[in-house]
Amino acid sequence: HIFTPAFFVETLANRMWQRNAMSTGPVDKNWSAELGLPNPWGDVGWPNITGTSFMNYVEGDDRRYLRSNITNIEQNYSWIRGTHNIQFGVSYQNDLEYLMPDAGIISGAAAFSNLPTALQNSAVSSTASPTATSLTGLAAASLYLGYADSYTVRQHRPLMRMTQNRYAFYVQDSYKVTPRLTLIPGFRWDITPALSEAHNLLSAFDLKSHTIMLPEPLDYYYGIGATSPKMVALYNKVGVNFSSAADLGRDKQFLPSNCYDIGPRMGFAYRVFSGHKQVVLRGGYGLYFSGIPLRTLLNG
């Protein structure tokens, strides 16, 4: 809106929606259950079936999901006062992401070989560590009988709800010092609070205690299905320990905020020649800060 020839106000607002989903199989269904393969979490998708003597039947890509809702609001002002053209304004951005990071083999995996249908070589094997007799057994026969060497099931991270807010303020003055020389000083102040996740699924490594630091106690994550006591026990067995933020005397929001990203700007324009062959010499310096979009957390 133009209030006067010397004062102009501009308000900008926009919102972007973006959805990216990668699934496996011709349709999203529990193929493991239909094939009689283990899938205790009940996840949909195609399982990995390998070592069949024919070919490997595997999901073509890791499953992933991302839905972005990004809102931008800007308020800009322009004020002409004498030889000055002063521009200033504020902006706000809200980045809301519903994210499931890359998750592979979450519908289970079955690996076949000739061992289940082979004759045991009693001379060099035992019950705990069997060895097949040469030229016996067939992986295809093991497949048709449903005898796999191993079954693998992974538990994937639940859907994450990530939020990132950004604020900024700027001011700039185009100051006509002489008819030939214009100076353009200014600065921009960017404020980026720490990103957050609605279910506290983010983690960090605490150097002092040498533990994986979680915002909440482990019982909380058991309750929402993010992990299980058995999985934690396996990590504990190999020396990996977990602590809550409260155990370490830390705040749940342990990620840092960037509140003082101040970028100075300085430019100039100098008209060297006038007339039909004008030459204008321009130059400038600026320090810029740019936040990484949350949607880049999704690979692929």
Coordinates of C-alpha atoms in Angstrom, one line a residue:
H1 CA 0.0 0.0 0.0
I2 CA 1.3 3.5 -0.9
F3 CA 0.5 5.9 1.9
T4 CA 2.4 8.8 0.3
P5 CA 4.9 9.1 -2.5
A6 CA 7.6 8.8 0.1
F7 CA 6.1 5.9 2.2
F8 CA 5.4 2.4 0.9
V9 CA 4.2 -0.7 2.9
E10 CA 4.2 -4.2 1.6
T11 CA 2.8 -7.4 3.3
L12 CA 3.6 -10.8 1.8
A13 CA 2.3 -14.2 2.9
N14 CA 2.5 -17.6 1.3
R15 CA 2.2 -21.2 2.2
M16 CA 3.6 -24.3 0.5
W17 CA 2.5 -27.9 0.8
Q18 CA 4.6 -30.7 -0.4
R19 CA 4.2 -34.5 0.0
N20 CA 6.8 -37.2 -0.9
A21 CA 6.2 -40.9 -0.2
M22 CA 8.1 -44.0 -1.2
S23 CA 6.4 -47.3 -0.7
T24 CA 7.2 -50.9 -1.8
G25 CA 5.2 -53.6 -3.5
P26 CA 2.4 -53.1 -6.0
V27 CA 0.1 -52.1 -3.1
D28 CA 0.6 -51.2 0.5
K29 CA -0.4 -54.3 2.4
N30 CA 1.2 -56.8 4.8
W31 CA 2.8 -59.1 2.3
S32 CA 4.8 -60.9 5.0
A33 CA 1.5 -62.2 6.6
E34 CA 0.2 -63.4 3.3
L35 CA 3.5 -65.3 2.6
G36 CA 3.6 -66.7 6.1
L37 CA 6.8 -64.8 7.1
P38 CA 7.5 -63.2 10.5
N39 CA 6.4 -59.6 10.8
P40 CA 5.7 -59.0 14.5
W41 CA 5.3 -55.2 14.0
G42 CA 2.7 -55.7 11.3
D43 CA 4.3 -53.2 8.9
V44 CA 3.1 -53.0 5.3
G45 CA 5.4 -53.5 2.4
W46 CA 7.3 -56.2 0.6
P47 CA 9.8 -58.4 2.6
N48 CA 13.3 -59.2 1.5
I49 CA 13.6 -62.8 0.3
T50 CA 17.1 -63.8 -0.7
G51 CA 19.1 -67.0 -1.4
T52 CA 16.3 -68.8 -3.3
S53 CA 18.5 -70.2 -6.2
F54 CA 16.3 -68.2 -8.6
M55 CA 16.7 -64.5 -7.8
N56 CA 16.5 -62.2 -4.8
Y57 CA 13.0 -60.7 -4.2
V58 CA 13.6 -57.4 -2.4
E59 CA 12.0 -54.1 -2.0
G60 CA 13.3 -51.7 -4.6
D61 CA 14.1 -48.8 -2.3
D62 CA 13.9 -47.8 1.4
R63 CA 10.5 -46.7 2.5
R64 CA 10.2 -43.0 3.4
Y65 CA 7.7 -40.3 3.9
L66 CA 7.7 -36.5 4.1
R67 CA 4.9 -34.0 4.2
S68 CA 6.0 -30.3 4.4
N69 CA 3.9 -27.4 5.4
I70 CA 5.9 -24.1 5.1
T71 CA 4.5 -20.7 6.0
N72 CA 6.2 -17.4 5.2
I73 CA 5.1 -13.9 6.3
E74 CA 7.0 -10.7 5.5
Q75 CA 6.3 -7.1 6.4
N76 CA 8.4 -4.6 4.4
Y77 CA 8.6 -0.8 4.6
S78 CA 10.2 1.8 2.3
W79 CA 10.6 5.4 3.4
I80 CA 12.2 8.1 1.3
R81 CA 13.5 11.0 3.3
G82 CA 15.7 13.6 1.5
T83 CA 18.6 11.8 0.0
H84 CA 17.9 8.6 1.9
N85 CA 15.8 5.6 0.8
I86 CA 15.4 3.6 4.0
Q87 CA 14.1 0.1 3.7
F88 CA 13.3 -2.1 6.7
G89 CA 11.1 -5.1 7.7
V90 CA 10.5 -8.3 9.5
S91 CA 9.9 -11.9 8.4
Y92 CA 8.7 -15.1 10.0
Q93 CA 8.9 -18.7 8.7
N94 CA 7.3 -21.8 10.1
D95 CA 8.6 -25.1 8.8
L96 CA 6.4 -28.1 9.8
E97 CA 7.5 -31.5 8.6
Y98 CA 5.9 -34.9 9.1
L99 CA 8.9 -37.2 8.5
M100 CA 9.6 -40.9 8.4
P101 CA 13.3 -41.3 7.7
D102 CA 14.6 -44.0 5.4
A103 CA 13.4 -47.4 6.7
G104 CA 14.6 -50.6 5.0
I105 CA 13.5 -54.2 5.6
I106 CA 10.8 -53.1 8.1
S107 CA 8.5 -55.8 6.7
G108 CA 11.1 -58.5 7.6
A109 CA 13.7 -60.5 5.7
A110 CA 14.1 -64.2 5.0
A111 CA 17.5 -65.6 3.8
F112 CA 17.5 -69.2 2.4
S113 CA 20.3 -71.6 1.5
N114 CA 21.0 -75.2 0.8
L115 CA 21.8 -76.0 4.5
P116 CA 18.2 -76.9 5.7
T117 CA 17.8 -79.6 3.0
A118 CA 21.5 -80.8 2.9
L119 CA 23.0 -83.8 4.6
Q120 CA 25.0 -82.9 7.7
N121 CA 28.7 -83.5 7.5
S122 CA 29.2 -85.1 10.9
A123 CA 33.0 -85.2 10.5
V124 CA 33.4 -81.4 10.7
S125 CA 30.2 -80.1 12.2
S126 CA 28.1 -80.1 15.3
T127 CA 24.5 -79.5 16.3
A128 CA 25.3 -76.0 17.3
S129 CA 27.3 -75.3 14.1
P130 CA 26.2 -77.6 11.3
T131 CA 28.0 -78.0 8.0
A132 CA 26.5 -79.4 4.8
T133 CA 28.0 -82.3 2.9
S134 CA 29.2 -81.3 -0.5
L135 CA 26.8 -81.5 -3.4
T136 CA 23.8 -82.0 -1.1
G137 CA 20.9 -79.7 -0.4
L138 CA 19.2 -77.1 -2.6
A139 CA 18.2 -73.6 -1.7
A140 CA 15.1 -73.8 -3.9
A141 CA 13.9 -76.9 -2.0
S142 CA 14.5 -75.0 1.3
L143 CA 12.4 -72.2 -0.1
Y144 CA 9.5 -74.5 -1.1
L145 CA 9.6 -76.2 2.3
G146 CA 9.7 -72.8 4.1
Y147 CA 13.0 -73.5 5.9
A148 CA 15.0 -70.3 6.0
D149 CA 18.5 -69.9 7.5
S150 CA 17.5 -66.7 9.2
Y151 CA 14.6 -64.2 9.7
T152 CA 15.3 -60.6 10.3
V153 CA 12.8 -57.9 11.5
R154 CA 13.6 -54.3 12.1
Q155 CA 11.7 -51.8 14.2
H156 CA 11.6 -48.4 12.5
R157 CA 11.3 -44.9 14.0
P158 CA 7.7 -43.7 14.3
L159 CA 6.5 -40.8 12.2
M160 CA 8.3 -37.6 13.4
R161 CA 6.6 -34.2 13.7
M162 CA 9.4 -31.7 13.3
T163 CA 8.9 -27.9 13.8
Q164 CA 11.4 -25.1 12.9
N165 CA 10.7 -21.4 13.3
R166 CA 12.8 -18.6 11.9
Y167 CA 12.6 -14.8 12.5
A168 CA 14.5 -12.0 10.8
F169 CA 14.7 -8.2 10.9
Y170 CA 16.6 -6.1 8.4
V171 CA 17.3 -2.4 7.7
Q172 CA 19.0 -0.8 4.7
D173 CA 19.6 2.8 3.6
S174 CA 20.4 3.9 0.0
Y175 CA 22.1 7.2 0.8
K176 CA 22.9 9.4 -2.2
V177 CA 26.0 11.2 -0.9
T178 CA 26.7 13.1 -4.1
P179 CA 25.0 13.0 -7.6
R180 CA 27.6 10.4 -8.5
L181 CA 28.1 8.3 -5.3
T182 CA 25.4 6.2 -3.5
L183 CA 26.2 4.3 -0.3
I184 CA 24.1 1.3 0.7
P185 CA 24.7 0.3 4.4
G186 CA 22.5 -2.2 6.2
F187 CA 22.3 -5.3 8.3
R188 CA 20.1 -8.3 8.8
W189 CA 19.4 -10.1 12.1
D190 CA 18.4 -13.8 11.8
I191 CA 16.9 -15.6 14.9
T192 CA 16.6 -19.4 14.6
P193 CA 15.3 -21.2 17.7
A194 CA 16.2 -24.8 18.1
L195 CA 14.1 -27.2 16.1
S196 CA 11.7 -29.4 18.1
E197 CA 10.0 -32.8 17.7
A198 CA 6.5 -33.3 19.0
H199 CA 7.2 -36.8 20.5
N200 CA 10.7 -36.1 21.7
L201 CA 12.3 -38.6 19.3
L202 CA 15.5 -36.6 18.9
S203 CA 18.6 -37.8 20.6
A204 CA 22.2 -36.7 21.2
F205 CA 25.5 -38.1 22.6
D206 CA 26.6 -36.8 25.9
L207 CA 30.4 -36.6 26.0
K208 CA 30.7 -36.3 29.8
S209 CA 28.7 -39.5 30.6
H210 CA 29.4 -41.3 27.3
T211 CA 25.7 -42.1 27.0
I212 CA 23.0 -41.6 24.4
M213 CA 21.0 -38.7 25.8
L214 CA 17.2 -38.8 25.3
P215 CA 14.7 -36.0 26.2
E216 CA 12.5 -38.5 28.1
P217 CA 13.1 -41.6 30.2
L218 CA 13.2 -45.0 28.4
D219 CA 9.7 -45.9 29.8
Y220 CA 8.2 -43.1 27.8
Y221 CA 9.7 -44.5 24.5
Y222 CA 8.5 -48.0 25.4
G223 CA 5.0 -46.6 25.8
I224 CA 4.9 -44.9 22.4
G225 CA 6.4 -48.0 20.7
A226 CA 9.6 -46.2 19.6
T227 CA 11.8 -49.0 21.1
S228 CA 11.5 -52.0 23.5
P229 CA 13.3 -53.2 26.6
K230 CA 14.8 -56.1 24.6
M231 CA 16.3 -53.8 22.0
V232 CA 17.8 -51.6 24.7
A233 CA 19.2 -54.6 26.5
L234 CA 21.0 -55.6 23.3
Y235 CA 22.6 -52.2 23.1
N236 CA 23.5 -52.4 26.8
K237 CA 25.2 -55.7 26.3
V238 CA 27.7 -54.1 23.8
G239 CA 28.4 -51.1 26.1
V240 CA 25.8 -48.6 24.8
N241 CA 23.9 -46.8 27.6
F242 CA 21.1 -44.4 27.6
S243 CA 20.2 -41.4 29.9
S244 CA 17.4 -39.0 30.0
A245 CA 17.9 -35.3 30.0
A246 CA 16.7 -35.2 33.7
D247 CA 19.3 -37.8 34.7
L248 CA 22.0 -35.6 33.3
G249 CA 20.6 -32.4 34.7
R250 CA 19.9 -31.1 31.2
D251 CA 16.9 -29.4 29.7
K252 CA 14.7 -31.5 27.3
Q253 CA 15.4 -29.0 24.6
F254 CA 19.1 -29.8 24.4
L255 CA 19.6 -28.6 20.9
P256 CA 21.2 -25.1 20.5
S257 CA 19.4 -22.0 19.2
N258 CA 21.0 -19.4 16.9
C259 CA 19.7 -16.1 18.2
Y260 CA 22.4 -13.7 17.2
D261 CA 23.2 -14.3 13.5
I262 CA 23.8 -10.6 12.6
G263 CA 25.0 -10.0 9.1
P264 CA 26.3 -6.6 8.1
R265 CA 25.9 -5.4 4.6
M266 CA 27.7 -2.6 2.7
G267 CA 27.4 -1.6 -0.9
F268 CA 28.2 1.4 -3.2
A269 CA 27.4 2.7 -6.7
Y270 CA 29.6 5.3 -8.4
R271 CA 28.9 6.8 -11.8
V272 CA 32.2 7.3 -13.5
F273 CA 31.0 8.8 -16.7
S274 CA 27.8 10.6 -17.7
G275 CA 26.2 11.2 -21.0
H276 CA 25.5 8.6 -23.7
K277 CA 28.3 6.3 -22.5
Q278 CA 27.6 6.0 -18.8
V279 CA 29.7 3.7 -16.7
V280 CA 28.7 2.8 -13.2
L281 CA 31.1 1.1 -10.8
R282 CA 29.3 -1.1 -8.2
G283 CA 30.6 -3.2 -5.3
G284 CA 29.5 -4.6 -2.0
Y285 CA 30.1 -6.9 0.9
G286 CA 27.6 -8.9 3.0
L287 CA 27.5 -11.7 5.6
Y288 CA 24.5 -14.0 5.0
F289 CA 23.0 -16.8 7.2
S290 CA 20.8 -19.5 5.7
G291 CA 19.0 -22.2 7.6
I292 CA 19.0 -25.7 6.2
P293 CA 15.4 -26.7 5.2
L294 CA 14.1 -29.6 7.3
R295 CA 12.9 -31.5 4.2
T296 CA 16.6 -32.2 3.4
L297 CA 16.5 -34.7 6.4
L298 CA 14.7 -37.1 4.0
N299 CA 17.3 -38.9 1.8
G300 CA 16.6 -39.6 -1.9

